[in-house]
Coordinates of C-alpha atoms in Angstrom, one line a residue:
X1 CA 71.6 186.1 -64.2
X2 CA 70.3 182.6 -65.6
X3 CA 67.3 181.2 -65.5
X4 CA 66.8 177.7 -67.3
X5 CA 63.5 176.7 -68.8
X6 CA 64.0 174.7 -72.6
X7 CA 66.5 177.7 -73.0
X8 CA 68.3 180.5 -71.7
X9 CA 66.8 183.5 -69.9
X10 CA 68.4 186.8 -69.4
X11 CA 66.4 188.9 -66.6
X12 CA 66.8 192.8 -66.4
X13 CA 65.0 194.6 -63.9
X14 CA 64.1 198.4 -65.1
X15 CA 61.0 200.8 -63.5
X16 CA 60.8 203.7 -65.3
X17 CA 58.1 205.6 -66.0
X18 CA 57.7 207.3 -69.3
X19 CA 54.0 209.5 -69.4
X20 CA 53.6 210.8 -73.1
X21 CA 50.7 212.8 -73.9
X22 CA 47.6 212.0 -72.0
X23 CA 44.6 213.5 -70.8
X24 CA 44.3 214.5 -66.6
X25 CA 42.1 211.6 -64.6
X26 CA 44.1 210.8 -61.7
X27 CA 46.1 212.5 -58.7
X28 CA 49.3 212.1 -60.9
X29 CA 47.0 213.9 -63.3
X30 CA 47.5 211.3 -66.2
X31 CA 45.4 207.8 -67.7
X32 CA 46.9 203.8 -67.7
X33 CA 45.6 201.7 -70.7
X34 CA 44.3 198.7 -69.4
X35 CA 42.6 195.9 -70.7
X36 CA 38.9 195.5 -70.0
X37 CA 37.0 192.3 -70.5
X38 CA 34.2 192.6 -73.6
X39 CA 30.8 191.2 -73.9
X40 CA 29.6 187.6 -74.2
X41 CA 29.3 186.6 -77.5
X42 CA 27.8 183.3 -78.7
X43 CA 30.0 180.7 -80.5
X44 CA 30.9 177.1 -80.8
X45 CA 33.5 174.9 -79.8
X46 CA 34.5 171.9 -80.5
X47 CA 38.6 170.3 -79.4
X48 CA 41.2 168.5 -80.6
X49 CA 43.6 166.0 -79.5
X50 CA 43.4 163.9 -76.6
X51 CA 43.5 164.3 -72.9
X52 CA 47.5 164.8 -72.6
X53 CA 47.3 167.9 -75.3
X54 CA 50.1 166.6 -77.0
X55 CA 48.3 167.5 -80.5
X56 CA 48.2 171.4 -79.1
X57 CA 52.1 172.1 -78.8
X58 CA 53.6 174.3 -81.1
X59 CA 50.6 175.8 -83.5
X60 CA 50.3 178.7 -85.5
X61 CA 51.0 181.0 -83.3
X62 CA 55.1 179.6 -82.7
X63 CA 55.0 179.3 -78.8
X64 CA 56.8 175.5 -78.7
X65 CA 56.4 173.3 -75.7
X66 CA 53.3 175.0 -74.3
X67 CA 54.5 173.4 -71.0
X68 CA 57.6 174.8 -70.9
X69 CA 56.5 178.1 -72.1
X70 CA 53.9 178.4 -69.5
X71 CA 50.5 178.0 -71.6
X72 CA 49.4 174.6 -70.2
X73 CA 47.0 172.8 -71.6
X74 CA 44.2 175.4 -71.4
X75 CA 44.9 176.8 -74.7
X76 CA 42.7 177.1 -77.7
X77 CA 42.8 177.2 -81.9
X78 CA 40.6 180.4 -83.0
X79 CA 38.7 179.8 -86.4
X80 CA 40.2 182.1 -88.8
X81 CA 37.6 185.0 -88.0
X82 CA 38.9 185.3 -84.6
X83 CA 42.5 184.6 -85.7
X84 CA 43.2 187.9 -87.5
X85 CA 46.2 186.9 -88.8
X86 CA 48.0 186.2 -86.2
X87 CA 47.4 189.1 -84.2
X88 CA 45.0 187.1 -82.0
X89 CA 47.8 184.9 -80.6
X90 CA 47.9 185.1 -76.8
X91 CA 44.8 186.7 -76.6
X92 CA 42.4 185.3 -73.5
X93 CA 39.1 184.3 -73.4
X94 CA 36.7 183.0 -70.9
X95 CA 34.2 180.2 -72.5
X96 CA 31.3 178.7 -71.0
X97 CA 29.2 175.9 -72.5
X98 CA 25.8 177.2 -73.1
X99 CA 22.4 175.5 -73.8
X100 CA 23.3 171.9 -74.3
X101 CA 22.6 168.9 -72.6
X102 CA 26.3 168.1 -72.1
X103 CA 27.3 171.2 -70.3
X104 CA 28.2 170.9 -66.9
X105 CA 26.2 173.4 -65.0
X106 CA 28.4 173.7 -62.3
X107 CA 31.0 175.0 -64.0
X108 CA 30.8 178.9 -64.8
X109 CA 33.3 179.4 -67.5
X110 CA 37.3 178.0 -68.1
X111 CA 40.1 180.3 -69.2
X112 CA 41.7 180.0 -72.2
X113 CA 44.7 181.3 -74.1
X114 CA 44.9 181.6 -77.6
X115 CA 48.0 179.3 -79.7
X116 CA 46.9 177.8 -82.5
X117 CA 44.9 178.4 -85.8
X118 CA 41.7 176.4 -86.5
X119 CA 41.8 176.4 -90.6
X120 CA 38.9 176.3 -92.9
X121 CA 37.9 173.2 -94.2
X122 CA 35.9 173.6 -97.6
X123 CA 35.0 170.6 -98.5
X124 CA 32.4 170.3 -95.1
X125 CA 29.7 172.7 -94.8
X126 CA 29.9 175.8 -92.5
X127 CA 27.0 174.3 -90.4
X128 CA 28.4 170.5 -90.5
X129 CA 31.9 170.0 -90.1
X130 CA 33.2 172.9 -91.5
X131 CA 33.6 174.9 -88.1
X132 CA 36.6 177.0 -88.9
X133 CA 34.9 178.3 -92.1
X134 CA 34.7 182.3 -91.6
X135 CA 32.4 183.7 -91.0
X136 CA 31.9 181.6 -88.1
X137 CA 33.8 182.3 -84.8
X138 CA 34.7 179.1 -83.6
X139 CA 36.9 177.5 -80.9
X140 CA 38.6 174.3 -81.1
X141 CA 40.0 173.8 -77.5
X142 CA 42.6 171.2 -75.9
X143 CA 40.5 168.6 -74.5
X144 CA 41.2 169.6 -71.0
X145 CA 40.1 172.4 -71.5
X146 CA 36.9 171.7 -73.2
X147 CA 36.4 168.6 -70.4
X148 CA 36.3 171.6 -67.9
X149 CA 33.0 173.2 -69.7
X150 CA 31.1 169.7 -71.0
X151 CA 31.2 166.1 -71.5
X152 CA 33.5 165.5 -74.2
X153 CA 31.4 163.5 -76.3
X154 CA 29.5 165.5 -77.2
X155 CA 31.8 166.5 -79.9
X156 CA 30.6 170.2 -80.5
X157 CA 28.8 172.3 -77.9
X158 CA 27.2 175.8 -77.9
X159 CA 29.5 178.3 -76.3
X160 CA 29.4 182.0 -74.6
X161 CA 32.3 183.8 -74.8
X162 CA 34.3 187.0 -74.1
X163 CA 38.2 188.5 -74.1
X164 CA 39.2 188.6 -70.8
X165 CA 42.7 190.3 -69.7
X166 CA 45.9 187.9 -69.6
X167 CA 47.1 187.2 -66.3
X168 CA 50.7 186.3 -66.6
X169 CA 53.5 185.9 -64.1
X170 CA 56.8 187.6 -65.0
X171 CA 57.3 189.6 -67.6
X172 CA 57.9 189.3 -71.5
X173 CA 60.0 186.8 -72.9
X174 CA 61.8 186.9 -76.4
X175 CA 62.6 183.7 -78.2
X176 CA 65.2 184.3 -81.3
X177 CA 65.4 182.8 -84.6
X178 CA 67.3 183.7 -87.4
X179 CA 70.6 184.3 -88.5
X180 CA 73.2 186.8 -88.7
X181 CA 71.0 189.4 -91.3
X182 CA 67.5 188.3 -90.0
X183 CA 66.2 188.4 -86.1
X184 CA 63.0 186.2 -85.8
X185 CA 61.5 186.7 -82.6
X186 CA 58.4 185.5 -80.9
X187 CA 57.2 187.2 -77.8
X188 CA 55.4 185.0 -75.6
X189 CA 53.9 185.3 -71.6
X190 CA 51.9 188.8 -72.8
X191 CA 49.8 190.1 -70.4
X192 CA 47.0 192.4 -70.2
X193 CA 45.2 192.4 -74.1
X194 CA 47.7 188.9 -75.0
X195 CA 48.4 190.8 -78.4
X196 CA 50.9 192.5 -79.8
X197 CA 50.1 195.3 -82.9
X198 CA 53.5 196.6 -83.1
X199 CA 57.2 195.9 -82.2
X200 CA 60.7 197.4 -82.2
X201 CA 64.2 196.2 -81.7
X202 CA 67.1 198.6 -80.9
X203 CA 70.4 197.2 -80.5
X204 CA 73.3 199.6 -78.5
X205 CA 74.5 200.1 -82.3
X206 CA 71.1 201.4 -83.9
X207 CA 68.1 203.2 -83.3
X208 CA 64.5 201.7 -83.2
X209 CA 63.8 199.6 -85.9
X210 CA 60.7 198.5 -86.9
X211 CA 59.9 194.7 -87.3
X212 CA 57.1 193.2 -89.4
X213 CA 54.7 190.6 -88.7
X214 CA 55.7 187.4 -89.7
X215 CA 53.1 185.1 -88.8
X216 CA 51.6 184.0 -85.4
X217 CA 53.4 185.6 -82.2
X218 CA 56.6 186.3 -84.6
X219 CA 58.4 189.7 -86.0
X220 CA 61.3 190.4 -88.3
X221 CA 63.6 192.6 -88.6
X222 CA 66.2 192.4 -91.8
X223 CA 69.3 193.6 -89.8
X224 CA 72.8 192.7 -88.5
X225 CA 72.3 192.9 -84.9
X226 CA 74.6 190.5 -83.9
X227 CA 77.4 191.5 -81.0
X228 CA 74.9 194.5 -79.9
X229 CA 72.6 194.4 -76.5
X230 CA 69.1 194.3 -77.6
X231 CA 66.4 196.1 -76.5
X232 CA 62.0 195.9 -78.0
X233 CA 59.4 198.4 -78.1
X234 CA 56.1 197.0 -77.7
X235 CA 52.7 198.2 -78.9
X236 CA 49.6 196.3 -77.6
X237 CA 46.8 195.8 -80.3
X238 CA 44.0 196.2 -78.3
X239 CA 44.9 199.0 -75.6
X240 CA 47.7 200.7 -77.7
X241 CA 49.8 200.7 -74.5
X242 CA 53.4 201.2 -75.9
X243 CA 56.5 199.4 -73.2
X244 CA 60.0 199.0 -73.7
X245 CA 62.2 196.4 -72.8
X246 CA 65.6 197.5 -71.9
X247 CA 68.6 195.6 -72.9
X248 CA 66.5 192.4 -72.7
X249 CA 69.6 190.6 -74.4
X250 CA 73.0 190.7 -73.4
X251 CA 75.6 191.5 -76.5
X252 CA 76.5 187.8 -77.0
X253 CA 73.3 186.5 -77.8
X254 CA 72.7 184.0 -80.1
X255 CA 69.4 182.6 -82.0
X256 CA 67.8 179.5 -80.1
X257 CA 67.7 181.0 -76.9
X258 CA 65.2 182.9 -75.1
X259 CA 65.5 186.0 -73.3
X260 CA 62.9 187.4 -70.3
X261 CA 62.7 190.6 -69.2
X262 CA 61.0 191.3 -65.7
X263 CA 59.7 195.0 -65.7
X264 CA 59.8 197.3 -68.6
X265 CA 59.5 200.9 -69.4
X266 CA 55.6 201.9 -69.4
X267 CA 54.8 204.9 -72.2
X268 CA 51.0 205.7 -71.4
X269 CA 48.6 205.7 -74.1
X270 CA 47.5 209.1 -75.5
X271 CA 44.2 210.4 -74.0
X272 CA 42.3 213.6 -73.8
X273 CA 40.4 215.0 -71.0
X274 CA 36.7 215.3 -72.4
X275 CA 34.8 216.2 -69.1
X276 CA 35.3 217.8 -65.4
X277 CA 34.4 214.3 -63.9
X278 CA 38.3 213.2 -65.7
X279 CA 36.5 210.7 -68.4
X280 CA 39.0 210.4 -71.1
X281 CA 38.1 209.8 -74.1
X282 CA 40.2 207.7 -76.6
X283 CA 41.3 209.7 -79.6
X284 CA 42.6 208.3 -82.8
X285 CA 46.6 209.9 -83.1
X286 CA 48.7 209.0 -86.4
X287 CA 51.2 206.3 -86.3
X288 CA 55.0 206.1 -87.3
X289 CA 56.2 206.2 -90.9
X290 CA 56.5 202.6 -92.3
X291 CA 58.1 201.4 -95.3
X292 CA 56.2 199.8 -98.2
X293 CA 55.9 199.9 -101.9
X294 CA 53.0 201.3 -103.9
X295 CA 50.9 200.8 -107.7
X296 CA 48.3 202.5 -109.1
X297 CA 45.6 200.7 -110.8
X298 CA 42.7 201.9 -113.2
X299 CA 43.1 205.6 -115.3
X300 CA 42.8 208.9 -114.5
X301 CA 38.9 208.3 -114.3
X302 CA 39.3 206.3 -111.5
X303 CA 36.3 204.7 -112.5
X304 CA 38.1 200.9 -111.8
X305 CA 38.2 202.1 -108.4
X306 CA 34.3 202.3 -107.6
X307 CA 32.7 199.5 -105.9
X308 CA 35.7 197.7 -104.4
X309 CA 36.2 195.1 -101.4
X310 CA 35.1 197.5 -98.8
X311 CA 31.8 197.9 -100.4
X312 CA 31.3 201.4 -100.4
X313 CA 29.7 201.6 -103.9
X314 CA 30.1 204.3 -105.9
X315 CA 32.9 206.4 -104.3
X316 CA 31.8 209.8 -106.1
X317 CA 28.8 209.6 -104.4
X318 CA 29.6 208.4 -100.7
X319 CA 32.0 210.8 -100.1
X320 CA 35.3 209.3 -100.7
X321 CA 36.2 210.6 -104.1
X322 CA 39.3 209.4 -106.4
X323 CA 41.8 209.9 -103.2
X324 CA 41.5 205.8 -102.5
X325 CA 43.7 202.8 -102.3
X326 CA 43.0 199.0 -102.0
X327 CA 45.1 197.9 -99.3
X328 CA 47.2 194.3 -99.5
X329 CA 46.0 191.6 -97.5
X330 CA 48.6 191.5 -94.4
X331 CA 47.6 195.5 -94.4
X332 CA 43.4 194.6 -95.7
X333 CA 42.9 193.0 -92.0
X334 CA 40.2 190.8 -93.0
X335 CA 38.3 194.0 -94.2
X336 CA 38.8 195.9 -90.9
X337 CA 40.8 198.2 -92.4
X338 CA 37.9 199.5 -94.5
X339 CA 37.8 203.2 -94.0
X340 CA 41.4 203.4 -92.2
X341 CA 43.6 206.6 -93.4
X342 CA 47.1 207.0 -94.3
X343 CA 49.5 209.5 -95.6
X344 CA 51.6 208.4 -98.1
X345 CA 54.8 210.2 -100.1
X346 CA 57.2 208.7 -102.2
X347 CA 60.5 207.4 -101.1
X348 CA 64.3 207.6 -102.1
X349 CA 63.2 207.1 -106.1
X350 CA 63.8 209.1 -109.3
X351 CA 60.1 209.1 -110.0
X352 CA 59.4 210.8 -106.6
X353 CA 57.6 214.6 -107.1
X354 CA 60.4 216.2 -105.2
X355 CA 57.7 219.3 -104.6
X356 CA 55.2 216.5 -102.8
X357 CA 55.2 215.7 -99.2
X358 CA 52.7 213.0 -99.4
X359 CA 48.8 212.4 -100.6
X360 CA 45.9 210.9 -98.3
X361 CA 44.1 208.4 -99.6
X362 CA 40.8 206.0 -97.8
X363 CA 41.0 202.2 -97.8
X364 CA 38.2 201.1 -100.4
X365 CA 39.7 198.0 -101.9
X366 CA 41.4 194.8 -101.4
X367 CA 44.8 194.0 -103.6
X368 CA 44.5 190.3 -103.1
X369 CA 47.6 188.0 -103.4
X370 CA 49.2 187.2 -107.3
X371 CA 50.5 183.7 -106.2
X372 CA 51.5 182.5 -110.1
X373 CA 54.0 185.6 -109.6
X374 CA 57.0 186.4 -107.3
X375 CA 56.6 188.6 -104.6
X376 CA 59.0 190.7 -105.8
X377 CA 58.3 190.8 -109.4
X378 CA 54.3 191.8 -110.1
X379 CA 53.0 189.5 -106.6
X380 CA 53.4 193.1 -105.0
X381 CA 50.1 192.6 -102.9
X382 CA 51.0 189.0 -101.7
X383 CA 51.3 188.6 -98.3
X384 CA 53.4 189.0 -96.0
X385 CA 54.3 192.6 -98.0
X386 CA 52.6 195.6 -96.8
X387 CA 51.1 197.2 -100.2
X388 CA 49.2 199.8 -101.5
X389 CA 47.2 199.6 -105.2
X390 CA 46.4 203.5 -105.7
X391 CA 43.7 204.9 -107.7
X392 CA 45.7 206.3 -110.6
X393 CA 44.9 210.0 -109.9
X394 CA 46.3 209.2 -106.0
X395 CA 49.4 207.7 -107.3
X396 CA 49.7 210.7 -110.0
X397 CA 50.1 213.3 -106.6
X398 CA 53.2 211.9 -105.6
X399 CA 55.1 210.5 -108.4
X400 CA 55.1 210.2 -112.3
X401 CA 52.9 207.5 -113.1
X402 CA 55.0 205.6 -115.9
X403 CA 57.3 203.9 -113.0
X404 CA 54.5 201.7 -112.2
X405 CA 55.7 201.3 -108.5
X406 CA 57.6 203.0 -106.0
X407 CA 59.1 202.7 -102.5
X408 CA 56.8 204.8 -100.1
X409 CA 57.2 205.9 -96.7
X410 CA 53.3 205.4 -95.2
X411 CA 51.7 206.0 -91.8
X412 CA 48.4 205.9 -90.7
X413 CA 46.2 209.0 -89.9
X414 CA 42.9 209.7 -88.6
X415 CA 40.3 210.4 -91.2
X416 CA 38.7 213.5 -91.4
X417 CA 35.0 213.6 -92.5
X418 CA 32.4 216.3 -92.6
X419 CA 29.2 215.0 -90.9
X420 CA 28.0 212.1 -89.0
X421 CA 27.9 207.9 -89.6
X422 CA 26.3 207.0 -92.9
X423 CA 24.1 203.5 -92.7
X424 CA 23.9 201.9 -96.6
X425 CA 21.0 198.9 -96.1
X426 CA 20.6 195.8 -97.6
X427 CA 19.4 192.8 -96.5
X428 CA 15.7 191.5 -96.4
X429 CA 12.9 191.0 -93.7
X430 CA 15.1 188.7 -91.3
X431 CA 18.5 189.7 -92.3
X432 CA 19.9 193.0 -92.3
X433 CA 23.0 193.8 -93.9
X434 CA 24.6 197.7 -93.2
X435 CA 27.7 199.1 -94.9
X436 CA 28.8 202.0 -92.6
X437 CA 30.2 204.9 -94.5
X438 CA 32.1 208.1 -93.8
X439 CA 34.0 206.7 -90.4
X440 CA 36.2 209.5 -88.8
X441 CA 39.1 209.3 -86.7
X442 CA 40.3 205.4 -86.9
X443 CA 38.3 205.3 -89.9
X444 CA 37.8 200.9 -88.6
X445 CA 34.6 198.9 -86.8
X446 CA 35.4 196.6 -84.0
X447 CA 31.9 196.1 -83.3
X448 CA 28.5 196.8 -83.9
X449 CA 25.1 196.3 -82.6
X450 CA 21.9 197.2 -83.6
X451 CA 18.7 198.4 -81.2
X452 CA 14.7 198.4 -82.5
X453 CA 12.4 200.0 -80.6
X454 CA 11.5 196.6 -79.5
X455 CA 14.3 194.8 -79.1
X456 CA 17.5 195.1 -76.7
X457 CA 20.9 195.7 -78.3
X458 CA 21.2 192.8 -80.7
X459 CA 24.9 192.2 -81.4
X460 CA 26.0 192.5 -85.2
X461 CA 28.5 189.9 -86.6
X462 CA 31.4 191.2 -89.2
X463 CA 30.3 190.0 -92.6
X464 CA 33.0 191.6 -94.9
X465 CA 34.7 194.8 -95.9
X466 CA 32.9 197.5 -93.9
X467 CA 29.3 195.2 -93.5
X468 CA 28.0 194.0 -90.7
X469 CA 24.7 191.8 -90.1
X470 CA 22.4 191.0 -87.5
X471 CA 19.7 188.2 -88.3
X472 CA 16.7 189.5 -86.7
X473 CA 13.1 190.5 -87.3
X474 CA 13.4 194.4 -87.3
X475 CA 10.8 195.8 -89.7
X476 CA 8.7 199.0 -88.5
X477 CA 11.1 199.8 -85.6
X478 CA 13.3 203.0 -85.9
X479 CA 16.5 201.7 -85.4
X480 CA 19.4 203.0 -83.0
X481 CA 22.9 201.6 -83.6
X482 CA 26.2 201.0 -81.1
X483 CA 29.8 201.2 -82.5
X484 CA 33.2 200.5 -81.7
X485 CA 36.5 201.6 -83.3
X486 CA 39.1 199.4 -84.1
X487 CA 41.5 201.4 -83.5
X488 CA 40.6 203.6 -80.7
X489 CA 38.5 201.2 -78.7
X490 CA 35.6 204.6 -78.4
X491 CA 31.9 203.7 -78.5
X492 CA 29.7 205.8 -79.5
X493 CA 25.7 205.2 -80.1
X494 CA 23.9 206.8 -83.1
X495 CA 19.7 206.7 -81.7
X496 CA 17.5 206.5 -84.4
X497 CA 18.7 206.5 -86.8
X498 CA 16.2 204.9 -89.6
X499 CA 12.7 205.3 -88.8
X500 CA 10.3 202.4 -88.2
X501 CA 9.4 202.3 -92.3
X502 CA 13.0 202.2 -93.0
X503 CA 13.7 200.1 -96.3
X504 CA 16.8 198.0 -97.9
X505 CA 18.3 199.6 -100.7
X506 CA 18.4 203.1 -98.9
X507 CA 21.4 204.7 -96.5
X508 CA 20.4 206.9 -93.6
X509 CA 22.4 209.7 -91.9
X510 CA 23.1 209.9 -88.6
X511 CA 25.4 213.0 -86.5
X512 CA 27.5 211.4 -85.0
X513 CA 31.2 210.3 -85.5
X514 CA 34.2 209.3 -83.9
X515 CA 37.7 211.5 -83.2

């Protein structure tokens, strides 16, 4: 039963197959999630430390000894961008230097796994020394690894990159912190996507309970666990595959050890059959029932609501009336929650409308963090809380509006709009900035391109909220667009969509959508 890395390792071996909902593609008549590598994207990358990569162990993302852990020294710090909080920890990339003298052009690409942070650094320019600074993605690599692409002095090199699918040995392994009332774990050797979205501990005592993001490669759950077997549910961020791990811990565990788990249950992605060749296509299905706290800023106008951090101007107008939140940080995603759905009702509080089961409400807004207050007393939005700032009239559905907050039970939802993709334009002759409005189903942008009648698809970087730019020369060419959910990982293209004498300042309809 032992196997001895830094720590202890508890191996269970479970195959069972779980197959929830899914849509017929295959002789057992059902679809497998699996992680696909994504397009090259340009970058830059620069490293850190010297050739031993002692600089690289532990990082943001908490995985210790990267030796002993099995990263290696091909590891990488993401530039906040690319980071996302966290949830970017263990994700893999392939990177290959790209248009500099000092590549080595032998060398197609190195792998790299994701373990560290890269922070901003304000006092350099974004363009000289500042790499980190968002909006740039950036790479700052172990120097073995960045030795593998190009000659390490030259310092910073042009780089092509993409996500590439994890390819771990064994299976997941659980590394405890904490204390008798708080379990700190880090998952660590995560195949396929590398991330985690979501994740659950069940003791032989309880039922599933949900854990928070901490920081990094780390969830909490506030809960005395202790003398109980253990067992985690798993939700990947980028394919939404859901596994469980049974009994991954044996009853006497204790915090500094780690625990591995071999084989785990596999609950397949829900999917819908959208053709007789078996194509699935992904569909955006609401999530559990979370537990959070909500405000209500503004009046009954909601006229403090318009405009917001999404960028959707004025609400009235585009469709998303006074049924809007601003989301907290850890929940804002670096404005790729823009557009996301939820249901939220009041929970287990005298103020609660009894005759309510919840409201809806869009993601307009960011609640940003209250640092010269407590977390608990008026920093309600800071992280890592998971908070919702409701338009006054939202708040007003569910609960009497003088107890300035409540406990709320949330989940998210997919949206339902009438009509296709709206495309708001701003920008000028070489930059074009769009703000994409009335997203159904995941109501979130992964991705975006842009296509003009003489160009090829032109990827689109993230600029903020719901925006997204492309700096190119695009005037009188009718212009086709390429999206991909967030959520839902669906593409979908909208053709052309503004003619060739579009203009900035104007917002064109397109109709199509997501599901």
């Amino acid at each position: 039963m032992a196997s001895f890395l830094r720590s202890f390792g508890f191996n269970f071996i479970l195959v069972v197959l779980i197959l929830a909902i899914a849509g017929k593609s295959n002789a057992l008549g059902y679809t497998h999630p699996i992680f696909r590598p994504g397009p090259w994207r340009l970058a830059h990358a620069t490293f850190y430390g010297d050739e031993s990569a002692s600089e690289t162990m532990g990082g943001a993302c908490g995985y210790g000894n990267l030796f002993s852990n099995g990263y290696g020294t091909d590891t990488a710090a993401l530039s906040s961008t690319l980071f996302n909080n966290g949830y970017a920890c263990g994700t893999c990339y392939q990177i290959k230097c790209y248009n500099s003298p000092h590549c080595y052009k032998y060398v197609p690409f190195t792998t790299v796994t994701a373990t560290n942070l890269c922070p901003p650094n304000w006092s350099q320019d974004s363009n000289n020394g500042g790499w980190c600074n968002p909006p740039r993605a950036h790479f700052d690599m172990s120097k073995p690894a960045f030795m593998k692409i190009a000659a390490w002095k030259a310092g910073i090199v042009p780089v092509l990159f993409r996500r590439v699918p994890c390819m771990k040995p064994g299976g997941i392994r659980f590394s405890f912190q904490g204390n008798g009332y708080w379990l700190l774990v880090y998952a660590m050797n995560v195949a396929g996507g590398g991330d985690i979205a979501s994740m659950w501990v069940k003791g032989t005592r309880t039922g599933w309970i949900s854990m928070s993001h901490n920081w990094g490669a780390s969830y909490q759950a506030f809960a005395t666990l202790g003398g109980q077997a253990l067992s985690f549910k798993i939700q990947s961020y980028s394919t939404k595959e859901t596994i469980i791990a049974y009994n991954v811990a044996p009853a006497n565990w204790n915090v500094g050890l780690t625990y591995n788990c071999l084989l785990v249950v596999l609950i397949l992605a829900i999917a819908e059959k959208s053709n007789a060749s078996g194509y699935t296509r992904p569909i955006f299905r609401s999530g559990a029932w979370q537990l959070a706290h909500a405000t209500f800023y503004g009046d009954e106008s909601a006229s403090e609501t318009m405009g917001g951090a999404c960028g959707y101007g004025n609400l009235r107008i585009n469709g998303y009336g006074t049924d809007t939140v601003a989301l907290s940080s850890t929940l804002f995603n670096d404005g790729y929650a823009c557009g996301t759905c939820y249901q939220i009702k009041c929970h287990d509080s005298p103020h609660c409308y009894t005759y309510v089961s919840f409201t809806t409400v869009t993601a307009t807004n960011l609640c940003p963090p209250n640092w010269s207050q407590d977390s608990n007393n008026g920093g309600w939005c800071n992280p890592p809380r998971a908070h919702f700032d409701m338009s006054k009239p939202a708040f007003m559905k569910i609960a009497d509006w003088k107890a300035g907050i409540i406990p709320v039970i949330y989940r998210r939802v997919p949206c339902v709009k009438a009509g296709g993709l709206r495309f708001a334009f701003q920008g000028n002759g070489y930059w074009l900035l769009v703000y994409v409005l009335n997203f159904a189903g995941g109501g979130d942008i992964a991705n975006m391109w842009v296509k003009g009648t003489r160009t090829g698809w032109i990827s689109m970087s993230h600029n903020w909220g719901a925006s997204y730019q492309a700096f190119a020369t695009l005037g009188g060419q009718a212009l086709s667009f390429k999206l991909t959910s967030y959520s839902s990982k669906e593409t979908i293209f909208a053709y052309n969509v503004a003619p060739p004498n579009w203009n900035v300042g104007l917002t064109y309809s397109s109709d199509v959508n997501f599901h």
